[in-house]
Amino acid sequence: MEEGEKSPLLPQDAAGQKVPLSVRSPPTSDCPGPVPWEDQAEGWDCSCCPSGTKPQALRATSGKGTAPSLSAGSSCVKYLIFLSNFLFTLLGLLALAIGLWGLAVKGSLGSDLGGPLPSDPMLGLALGGLAVSAVSLAGCLGALCENTCLLHGFSGGILAFLVLEAMVGALVVALWGPLQGSLEHTLRVAITHYQDDPDLRFLIDQVQLGLRCCGAASYQDWQHNLYFNCSYPGVQACSLPASCCIYSREDGASVNDHCGFGVLGLDADTAQRVVYLEGCGPPLQQWLRANLAAAGGYTIAVVLLQGAELLLAARLLRALAACRGAASGPGALGEDGTGHPSPGLCAAPAAKPPRAERTPAQESGPPPPS
C-alpha cells in the first residue's frame, strides 16, 4: 500500500493519522455500540413486504417466549376432551381385542388373504372398536398436543358417526312394523341353522332361557332343524335343545343336556311337564316393546354425548386460532384490529417493559479522551 492511501480497515483522524486501537479504550463516535434489533429491523428495506410489516418476522420470533396461552376455561375444555377421549379409546381397543379374539377362536379369519370377509358378528364388533378407538385417539392426541389437524379429523369422525346413527334410526323407525311381522320367520330361519354358528346357537339359547319359551310359534318348530327332526337317524332325532327344558339344570349347577331327548315324539300333555310349549315370537315382541323406551333413551344419551364432544372440539379450535392470531401480530386478530385475543379463549401475553428512548448524547457516544 502506498504512503498516501488511506486504509479502509483502520480508523483515522482528521489529519490522516492512524489512531491506535486498544481493547480497553471506550467506544468513540467512530465505533458506536451495538444497535438494538428493533432499530436494525426498522432500518431494513424490504421491497417485497408491505409497509409496516418489515420487522414482523423478527418481532414474531422474539415474542415466542411471551406468546398468549389458552385461558383457564379453554384449558379445562382441552383436558376434558383429552380425558373423555382417552376413556373412549380404551373402550374401543377393548372391543377391538374382544372381536379379534372371537374371530381367532372360531377360526373365522381363515388363512386366505384374498378371500371374502367372514359374515360374523365378531367382525362387526372388531370394526366398530377400530373406528371408535381411531376417532377417540385423534381427539385425545389433538387436544393434548393442540394439533388442529387431529382435532379437525376428530370432528369429522364424530359427524360421520352422527350421520350413520341418524340413518340407522330412520331405517328402524320406518321398518319397525315389517320387522315385528317377520320376527317369527326370522326365528324359524335361525332354528334351521342352530348348529351352524356358535354365536347364533348362544343367542337362541339365551332368548329361550330368558323368555321361557321354545321355538318360534311353538316347540314343534324345531322339526325344521335337520338334526332334531324325527326322521334324522342320529341320536338327536325328536329332541329339543336344553334351553327349552323347564328344569335344564341338575342340582342347581350343571346343565342337563339330555333333558329334551325324545320330547318331540311325546304328546303335548306329557311334553309340557318337561319343556316350554309356547313359542318365542309373541314374548319377544312384548320384550322389544317394553324395552323400546330404554333403547331410545340410551341412543339419545349417546347422540348428546357426541354432540357435546363436537361442540367442545369446536371451542378448542376457536381458542387455538385466537391464540395463534394473537402471536402472529395485531393485524391477524379480529375485525377491530386491536390485536387483543378474544376474551375467554386466550390469555393475554405478559406485557413487555417499554424500551427507553435513546438521547442524542447516547446516540453520539461518550466524548473522545483528550
Tab-separated table of C-alpha atoms in Angstrom:
chain	number	residue	atom	x	y	z
A	1	MET	CA	0.000	0.000	0.000
A	2	GLU	CA	1.334	3.386	-0.914
A	3	GLU	CA	2.013	6.001	1.721
A	4	GLY	CA	-0.650	8.439	0.639
A	5	GLU	CA	-3.508	5.928	0.543
A	6	LYS	CA	-5.917	5.506	3.438
A	7	SER	CA	-6.592	2.094	4.803
A	8	PRO	CA	-10.353	1.270	4.785
A	9	LEU	CA	-9.889	-1.067	7.752
A	10	LEU	CA	-8.169	1.238	10.253
A	11	PRO	CA	-9.798	4.393	11.727
A	12	GLN	CA	-8.007	7.671	11.063
A	13	ASP	CA	-8.296	11.148	12.477
A	14	ALA	CA	-8.958	14.265	10.614
A	15	ALA	CA	-5.257	14.791	9.831
A	16	GLY	CA	-4.944	11.356	8.315
A	17	GLN	CA	-3.024	9.871	11.228
A	18	LYS	CA	-3.846	6.336	12.240
A	19	VAL	CA	-5.487	6.133	15.630
A	20	PRO	CA	-4.176	3.263	17.748
A	21	LEU	CA	-6.784	0.850	18.867
A	22	SER	CA	-6.926	-0.518	22.357
A	23	VAL	CA	-9.141	-3.196	23.760
A	24	ARG	CA	-9.601	-1.218	26.969
A	25	SER	CA	-10.336	2.076	25.292
A	26	PRO	CA	-14.008	3.153	25.465
A	27	PRO	CA	-16.010	3.248	22.270
A	28	THR	CA	-15.958	6.531	20.433
A	29	SER	CA	-18.362	8.050	17.976
A	30	ASP	CA	-16.456	6.359	15.188
A	31	CYS	CA	-17.109	2.961	16.767
A	32	PRO	CA	-20.671	3.043	18.086
A	33	GLY	CA	-22.043	0.309	20.316
A	34	PRO	CA	-24.387	-2.456	19.138
A	35	VAL	CA	-27.692	-1.292	17.753
A	36	PRO	CA	-30.838	-2.971	19.139
A	37	TRP	CA	-32.521	-5.466	16.821
A	38	GLU	CA	-35.645	-3.316	16.680
A	39	ASP	CA	-33.667	-0.483	15.100
A	40	GLN	CA	-31.953	-2.915	12.755
A	41	ALA	CA	-35.311	-4.319	11.682
A	42	GLU	CA	-36.727	-0.837	11.112
A	43	GLY	CA	-33.682	0.083	9.084
A	44	TRP	CA	-34.050	-2.818	6.704
A	45	ASP	CA	-35.507	-2.170	3.303
A	46	CYS	CA	-37.783	-4.917	2.020
A	47	SER	CA	-39.262	-4.180	-1.372
A	48	CYS	CA	-41.467	-7.296	-1.356
A	49	CYS	CA	-43.115	-6.617	2.013
A	50	PRO	CA	-45.972	-4.161	2.554
A	51	SER	CA	-45.262	-1.068	4.573
A	52	GLY	CA	-45.465	-1.556	8.321
A	53	THR	CA	-44.660	-5.282	8.216
A	54	LYS	CA	-40.908	-5.233	7.571
A	55	PRO	CA	-39.791	-6.251	11.066
A	56	GLN	CA	-42.779	-8.535	11.620
A	57	ALA	CA	-40.829	-11.779	11.246
A	58	LEU	CA	-38.198	-10.816	13.774
A	59	ARG	CA	-40.781	-9.494	16.208
A	60	ALA	CA	-42.862	-12.653	15.966
A	61	THR	CA	-39.709	-14.684	16.559
A	62	SER	CA	-38.642	-12.636	19.536
A	63	GLY	CA	-42.135	-12.902	21.051
A	64	LYS	CA	-42.128	-16.672	21.310
A	65	GLY	CA	-41.479	-16.528	24.990
A	66	THR	CA	-44.443	-14.221	25.578
A	67	ALA	CA	-46.940	-15.803	23.142
A	68	PRO	CA	-50.504	-15.882	24.512
A	69	SER	CA	-51.604	-19.176	26.021
A	70	LEU	CA	-55.025	-20.744	26.480
A	71	SER	CA	-57.248	-19.235	29.128
A	72	ALA	CA	-58.390	-21.200	32.158
A	73	GLY	CA	-61.734	-22.070	30.560
A	74	SER	CA	-60.121	-23.201	27.310
A	75	SER	CA	-57.586	-25.280	29.257
A	76	CYS	CA	-60.444	-27.018	31.082
A	77	VAL	CA	-62.067	-27.765	27.718
A	78	LYS	CA	-58.761	-29.124	26.426
A	79	TYR	CA	-58.239	-31.559	29.281
A	80	LEU	CA	-61.911	-32.547	29.343
A	81	ILE	CA	-61.646	-33.583	25.681
A	82	PHE	CA	-58.403	-35.427	26.444
A	83	LEU	CA	-59.767	-37.408	29.410
A	84	SER	CA	-63.092	-38.347	27.811
A	85	ASN	CA	-61.488	-39.483	24.572
A	86	PHE	CA	-58.800	-41.372	26.470
A	87	LEU	CA	-61.583	-43.386	28.117
A	88	PHE	CA	-63.330	-43.997	24.782
A	89	THR	CA	-60.012	-45.035	23.239
A	90	LEU	CA	-59.579	-47.715	25.899
A	91	LEU	CA	-63.150	-48.934	25.381
A	92	GLY	CA	-62.664	-49.064	21.606
A	93	LEU	CA	-59.415	-51.004	21.959
A	94	LEU	CA	-61.143	-53.416	24.339
A	95	ALA	CA	-63.944	-54.022	21.823
A	96	LEU	CA	-61.353	-54.492	19.065
A	97	ALA	CA	-59.427	-57.030	21.156
A	98	ILE	CA	-62.600	-58.985	22.019
A	99	GLY	CA	-63.662	-59.039	18.361
A	100	LEU	CA	-60.269	-60.256	17.150
A	101	TRP	CA	-60.152	-62.853	19.917
A	102	GLY	CA	-63.580	-64.154	18.939
A	103	LEU	CA	-62.608	-64.349	15.278
A	104	ALA	CA	-59.377	-66.146	16.126
A	105	VAL	CA	-61.036	-68.663	18.463
A	106	LYS	CA	-63.721	-69.575	15.922
A	107	GLY	CA	-61.268	-69.593	13.021
A	108	SER	CA	-63.338	-67.072	11.081
A	109	LEU	CA	-60.290	-65.146	9.943
A	110	GLY	CA	-59.056	-68.051	7.828
A	111	SER	CA	-55.747	-68.251	6.023
A	112	ASP	CA	-56.761	-66.861	2.621
A	113	LEU	CA	-55.724	-63.213	2.479
A	114	GLY	CA	-57.663	-62.600	-0.712
A	115	GLY	CA	-60.836	-64.368	0.404
A	116	PRO	CA	-64.087	-62.669	1.337
A	117	LEU	CA	-64.623	-61.264	4.814
A	118	PRO	CA	-66.423	-63.628	7.199
A	119	SER	CA	-70.068	-62.901	7.997
A	120	ASP	CA	-69.503	-62.995	11.721
A	121	PRO	CA	-70.885	-60.696	14.466
A	122	MET	CA	-67.389	-60.556	15.949
A	123	LEU	CA	-66.186	-58.880	12.768
A	124	GLY	CA	-68.676	-56.068	13.296
A	125	LEU	CA	-67.506	-55.713	16.902
A	126	ALA	CA	-63.866	-55.555	15.788
A	127	LEU	CA	-64.539	-52.973	13.061
A	128	GLY	CA	-66.661	-50.868	15.406
A	129	GLY	CA	-63.956	-50.943	18.074
A	130	LEU	CA	-61.340	-49.960	15.487
A	131	ALA	CA	-63.393	-46.970	14.296
A	132	VAL	CA	-64.172	-45.751	17.821
A	133	SER	CA	-60.583	-46.111	19.018
A	134	ALA	CA	-59.174	-44.330	15.936
A	135	VAL	CA	-61.524	-41.333	16.221
A	136	SER	CA	-61.123	-41.108	20.002
A	137	LEU	CA	-57.330	-41.330	19.744
A	138	ALA	CA	-57.338	-38.452	17.241
A	139	GLY	CA	-59.356	-36.330	19.675
A	140	CYS	CA	-57.174	-37.356	22.627
A	141	LEU	CA	-53.855	-36.507	20.944
A	142	GLY	CA	-55.268	-33.468	19.166
A	143	ALA	CA	-56.406	-31.909	22.441
A	144	LEU	CA	-53.231	-32.805	24.335
A	145	CYS	CA	-50.840	-31.574	21.609
A	146	GLU	CA	-53.130	-28.713	20.475
A	147	ASN	CA	-52.969	-30.091	16.937
A	148	THR	CA	-55.665	-28.582	14.735
A	149	CYS	CA	-55.348	-31.285	12.047
A	150	LEU	CA	-56.119	-34.057	14.526
A	151	LEU	CA	-58.957	-32.026	16.043
A	152	HIS	CA	-60.490	-31.492	12.596
A	153	GLY	CA	-60.215	-35.235	11.921
A	154	PHE	CA	-61.846	-35.964	15.261
A	155	SER	CA	-64.718	-33.591	14.464
A	156	GLY	CA	-65.189	-35.223	11.063
A	157	GLY	CA	-65.314	-38.674	12.654
A	158	ILE	CA	-67.944	-37.548	15.172
A	159	LEU	CA	-70.038	-36.069	12.354
A	160	ALA	CA	-69.771	-39.357	10.426
A	161	PHE	CA	-70.957	-41.283	13.490
A	162	LEU	CA	-73.911	-38.927	13.922
A	163	VAL	CA	-74.937	-39.285	10.278
A	164	LEU	CA	-74.665	-43.087	10.455
A	165	GLU	CA	-76.710	-43.224	13.658
A	166	ALA	CA	-79.360	-40.968	12.120
A	167	MET	CA	-79.624	-43.260	9.085
A	168	VAL	CA	-79.925	-46.393	11.238
A	169	GLY	CA	-82.549	-44.752	13.445
A	170	ALA	CA	-84.591	-43.664	10.436
A	171	LEU	CA	-84.474	-47.187	8.991
A	172	VAL	CA	-85.588	-48.740	12.298
A	173	VAL	CA	-88.500	-46.310	12.619
A	174	ALA	CA	-89.559	-46.831	9.000
A	175	LEU	CA	-89.271	-50.631	9.119
A	176	TRP	CA	-90.483	-51.229	12.684
A	177	GLY	CA	-93.795	-52.757	11.602
A	178	PRO	CA	-92.345	-55.137	8.979
A	179	LEU	CA	-89.581	-56.139	11.398
A	180	GLN	CA	-92.103	-57.207	14.012
A	181	GLY	CA	-94.181	-59.062	11.400
A	182	SER	CA	-91.179	-61.046	10.170
A	183	LEU	CA	-89.885	-61.857	13.654
A	184	GLU	CA	-91.282	-65.421	13.723
A	185	HIS	CA	-89.935	-66.104	10.231
A	186	THR	CA	-86.500	-64.899	11.360
A	187	LEU	CA	-86.623	-67.201	14.377
A	188	ARG	CA	-87.512	-70.195	12.170
A	189	VAL	CA	-84.541	-69.457	9.903
A	190	ALA	CA	-82.280	-69.181	12.954
A	191	ILE	CA	-83.607	-72.517	14.271
A	192	THR	CA	-82.755	-74.155	10.938
A	193	HIS	CA	-79.098	-73.023	11.265
A	194	TYR	CA	-78.839	-73.687	15.005
A	195	GLN	CA	-75.792	-75.969	14.747
A	196	ASP	CA	-74.044	-73.956	12.033
A	197	ASP	CA	-72.883	-70.947	14.064
A	198	PRO	CA	-71.892	-70.985	17.750
A	199	ASP	CA	-72.872	-67.308	18.147
A	200	LEU	CA	-76.328	-67.986	16.736
A	201	ARG	CA	-76.705	-71.024	18.985
A	202	PHE	CA	-75.742	-68.967	22.027
A	203	LEU	CA	-78.221	-66.214	21.082
A	204	ILE	CA	-81.134	-68.625	20.614
A	205	ASP	CA	-80.365	-70.390	23.891
A	206	GLN	CA	-80.302	-67.075	25.769
A	207	VAL	CA	-83.631	-66.000	24.231
A	208	GLN	CA	-85.323	-69.293	25.139
A	209	LEU	CA	-83.901	-69.307	28.654
A	210	GLY	CA	-84.697	-65.645	29.325
A	211	LEU	CA	-88.238	-65.649	27.915
A	212	ARG	CA	-89.015	-69.242	28.959
A	213	CYS	CA	-90.165	-70.292	25.512
A	214	CYS	CA	-89.273	-72.826	22.851
A	215	GLY	CA	-89.270	-72.422	19.072
A	216	ALA	CA	-90.784	-69.589	17.036
A	217	ALA	CA	-94.561	-70.210	17.303
A	218	SER	CA	-94.406	-73.472	19.296
A	219	TYR	CA	-91.914	-76.139	20.323
A	220	GLN	CA	-92.787	-78.100	17.161
A	221	ASP	CA	-90.815	-75.561	15.094
A	222	TRP	CA	-87.676	-77.482	15.963
A	223	GLN	CA	-88.845	-80.114	13.473
A	224	HIS	CA	-87.431	-77.737	10.796
A	225	ASN	CA	-83.940	-78.388	12.116
A	226	LEU	CA	-82.255	-81.265	10.314
A	227	TYR	CA	-80.636	-82.776	13.413
A	228	PHE	CA	-83.746	-82.512	15.652
A	229	ASN	CA	-86.193	-83.812	13.037
A	230	CYS	CA	-87.749	-87.156	13.913
A	231	SER	CA	-86.677	-88.599	10.544
A	232	TYR	CA	-82.997	-87.937	11.264
A	233	PRO	CA	-81.083	-91.157	12.041
A	234	GLY	CA	-78.840	-89.524	14.647
A	235	VAL	CA	-79.102	-89.550	18.429
A	236	GLN	CA	-80.682	-86.054	18.493
A	237	ALA	CA	-83.746	-87.133	16.477
A	238	CYS	CA	-87.088	-85.999	18.006
A	239	SER	CA	-85.143	-83.993	20.632
A	240	LEU	CA	-85.018	-80.354	21.758
A	241	PRO	CA	-82.149	-78.143	22.985
A	242	ALA	CA	-81.549	-77.986	26.719
A	243	SER	CA	-82.632	-74.321	26.712
A	244	CYS	CA	-86.231	-75.476	26.057
A	245	CYS	CA	-86.391	-77.520	29.244
A	246	ILE	CA	-88.230	-76.256	32.312
A	247	TYR	CA	-85.611	-77.760	34.584
A	248	SER	CA	-82.489	-77.629	32.458
A	249	ARG	CA	-80.054	-77.813	35.396
A	250	GLU	CA	-79.333	-80.677	37.715
A	251	ASP	CA	-78.712	-79.880	41.386
A	252	GLY	CA	-78.941	-76.195	40.505
A	253	ALA	CA	-75.484	-76.117	38.884
A	254	SER	CA	-74.669	-78.420	35.958
A	255	VAL	CA	-76.686	-78.280	32.739
A	256	ASN	CA	-78.595	-81.403	31.780
A	257	ASP	CA	-78.046	-81.571	28.016
A	258	HIS	CA	-80.243	-84.679	27.706
A	259	CYS	CA	-83.387	-83.207	29.272
A	260	GLY	CA	-85.012	-82.632	25.859
A	261	PHE	CA	-84.241	-86.016	24.285
A	262	GLY	CA	-87.280	-87.591	22.586
A	263	VAL	CA	-89.680	-84.781	23.624
A	264	LEU	CA	-90.898	-84.121	20.060
A	265	GLY	CA	-92.273	-87.670	19.947
A	266	LEU	CA	-94.395	-87.133	23.092
A	267	ASP	CA	-97.928	-85.740	23.254
A	268	ALA	CA	-98.473	-82.158	24.440
A	269	ASP	CA	-99.708	-83.104	27.921
A	270	THR	CA	-96.600	-85.116	28.639
A	271	ALA	CA	-94.227	-82.695	26.938
A	272	GLN	CA	-95.420	-79.642	28.914
A	273	ARG	CA	-94.039	-81.231	32.089
A	274	VAL	CA	-90.574	-81.247	30.577
A	275	VAL	CA	-90.255	-78.296	28.160
A	276	TYR	CA	-91.926	-74.969	27.395
A	277	LEU	CA	-94.560	-75.342	24.699
A	278	GLU	CA	-95.061	-71.647	23.880
A	279	GLY	CA	-93.051	-70.157	21.038
A	280	CYS	CA	-90.681	-67.198	21.448
A	281	GLY	CA	-92.320	-64.941	18.820
A	282	PRO	CA	-95.026	-63.223	20.966
A	283	PRO	CA	-92.872	-62.927	24.148
A	284	LEU	CA	-90.013	-61.479	22.126
A	285	GLN	CA	-92.298	-58.836	20.580
A	286	GLN	CA	-93.552	-57.856	24.042
A	287	TRP	CA	-89.989	-57.631	25.329
A	288	LEU	CA	-88.973	-55.364	22.434
A	289	ARG	CA	-91.943	-53.045	23.024
A	290	ALA	CA	-91.219	-52.880	26.769
A	291	ASN	CA	-87.542	-52.004	26.216
A	292	LEU	CA	-88.072	-49.638	23.294
A	293	ALA	CA	-88.108	-46.565	25.563
A	294	ALA	CA	-84.890	-47.627	27.302
A	295	ALA	CA	-83.134	-48.239	23.966
A	296	GLY	CA	-84.291	-44.829	22.727
A	297	GLY	CA	-83.010	-43.185	25.910
A	298	TYR	CA	-79.581	-44.791	25.542
A	299	THR	CA	-79.430	-43.712	21.908
A	300	ILE	CA	-80.335	-40.114	22.761
A	301	ALA	CA	-77.698	-40.093	25.524
A	302	VAL	CA	-75.024	-41.283	23.077
A	303	VAL	CA	-76.038	-38.662	20.496
A	304	LEU	CA	-75.973	-35.882	23.121
A	305	LEU	CA	-72.544	-37.014	24.305
A	306	GLN	CA	-71.203	-36.957	20.758
A	307	GLY	CA	-72.757	-33.527	20.190
A	308	ALA	CA	-71.093	-32.220	23.365
A	309	GLU	CA	-67.736	-33.590	22.192
A	310	LEU	CA	-68.220	-31.862	18.847
A	311	LEU	CA	-69.031	-28.512	20.487
A	312	LEU	CA	-66.042	-28.762	22.831
A	313	ALA	CA	-63.731	-29.529	19.911
A	314	ALA	CA	-65.090	-26.522	18.019
A	315	ARG	CA	-64.493	-24.260	21.030
A	316	LEU	CA	-60.934	-25.536	21.443
A	317	LEU	CA	-60.222	-24.974	17.743
A	318	ARG	CA	-61.535	-21.407	18.019
A	319	ALA	CA	-59.360	-20.776	21.082
A	320	LEU	CA	-56.247	-22.136	19.346
A	321	ALA	CA	-56.940	-19.974	16.293
A	322	ALA	CA	-57.343	-16.893	18.520
A	323	CYS	CA	-54.057	-17.550	20.336
A	324	ARG	CA	-52.138	-18.133	17.120
A	325	GLY	CA	-53.643	-14.994	15.651
A	326	ALA	CA	-52.518	-13.034	18.698
A	327	ALA	CA	-48.992	-14.427	18.386
A	328	SER	CA	-48.717	-13.589	14.676
A	329	GLY	CA	-49.452	-9.880	15.104
A	330	PRO	CA	-52.209	-7.335	15.606
A	331	GLY	CA	-53.324	-7.410	12.022
A	332	ALA	CA	-54.286	-11.087	12.230
A	333	LEU	CA	-56.727	-10.724	15.091
A	334	GLY	CA	-60.345	-9.735	14.930
A	335	GLU	CA	-62.137	-7.164	12.876
A	336	ASP	CA	-61.386	-4.292	15.219
A	337	GLY	CA	-57.646	-4.539	14.646
A	338	THR	CA	-56.820	-4.171	18.335
A	339	GLY	CA	-54.577	-7.201	18.381
A	340	HIS	CA	-56.001	-8.482	21.662
A	341	PRO	CA	-57.153	-12.108	21.908
A	342	SER	CA	-60.825	-12.881	22.242
A	343	PRO	CA	-61.977	-12.758	25.865
A	344	GLY	CA	-62.474	-16.147	27.482
A	345	LEU	CA	-60.497	-18.033	24.822
A	346	CYS	CA	-56.902	-16.916	25.073
A	347	ALA	CA	-54.907	-15.421	27.922
A	348	ALA	CA	-53.146	-12.169	27.100
A	349	PRO	CA	-49.328	-12.344	26.964
A	350	ALA	CA	-47.198	-10.678	29.591
A	351	ALA	CA	-46.591	-7.014	28.777
A	352	LYS	CA	-43.057	-6.148	27.750
A	353	PRO	CA	-41.428	-3.212	29.576
A	354	PRO	CA	-41.202	-0.092	27.396
A	355	ARG	CA	-37.860	0.433	25.725
A	356	ALA	CA	-36.090	3.532	26.931
A	357	GLU	CA	-35.664	6.240	24.335
A	358	ARG	CA	-32.094	6.964	23.397
A	359	THR	CA	-30.939	10.563	23.843
A	360	PRO	CA	-28.789	12.317	21.257
A	361	ALA	CA	-25.889	12.109	23.678
A	362	GLN	CA	-26.261	8.351	23.892
A	363	GLU	CA	-26.519	8.104	20.115
A	364	SER	CA	-23.238	10.022	19.648
A	365	GLY	CA	-21.467	8.135	22.434
A	366	PRO	CA	-19.015	9.452	25.061
A	367	PRO	CA	-16.616	12.205	24.045
A	368	PRO	CA	-13.171	11.101	22.904
A	369	PRO	CA	-10.430	11.264	25.540
A	370	SER	CA	-8.253	14.364	25.373
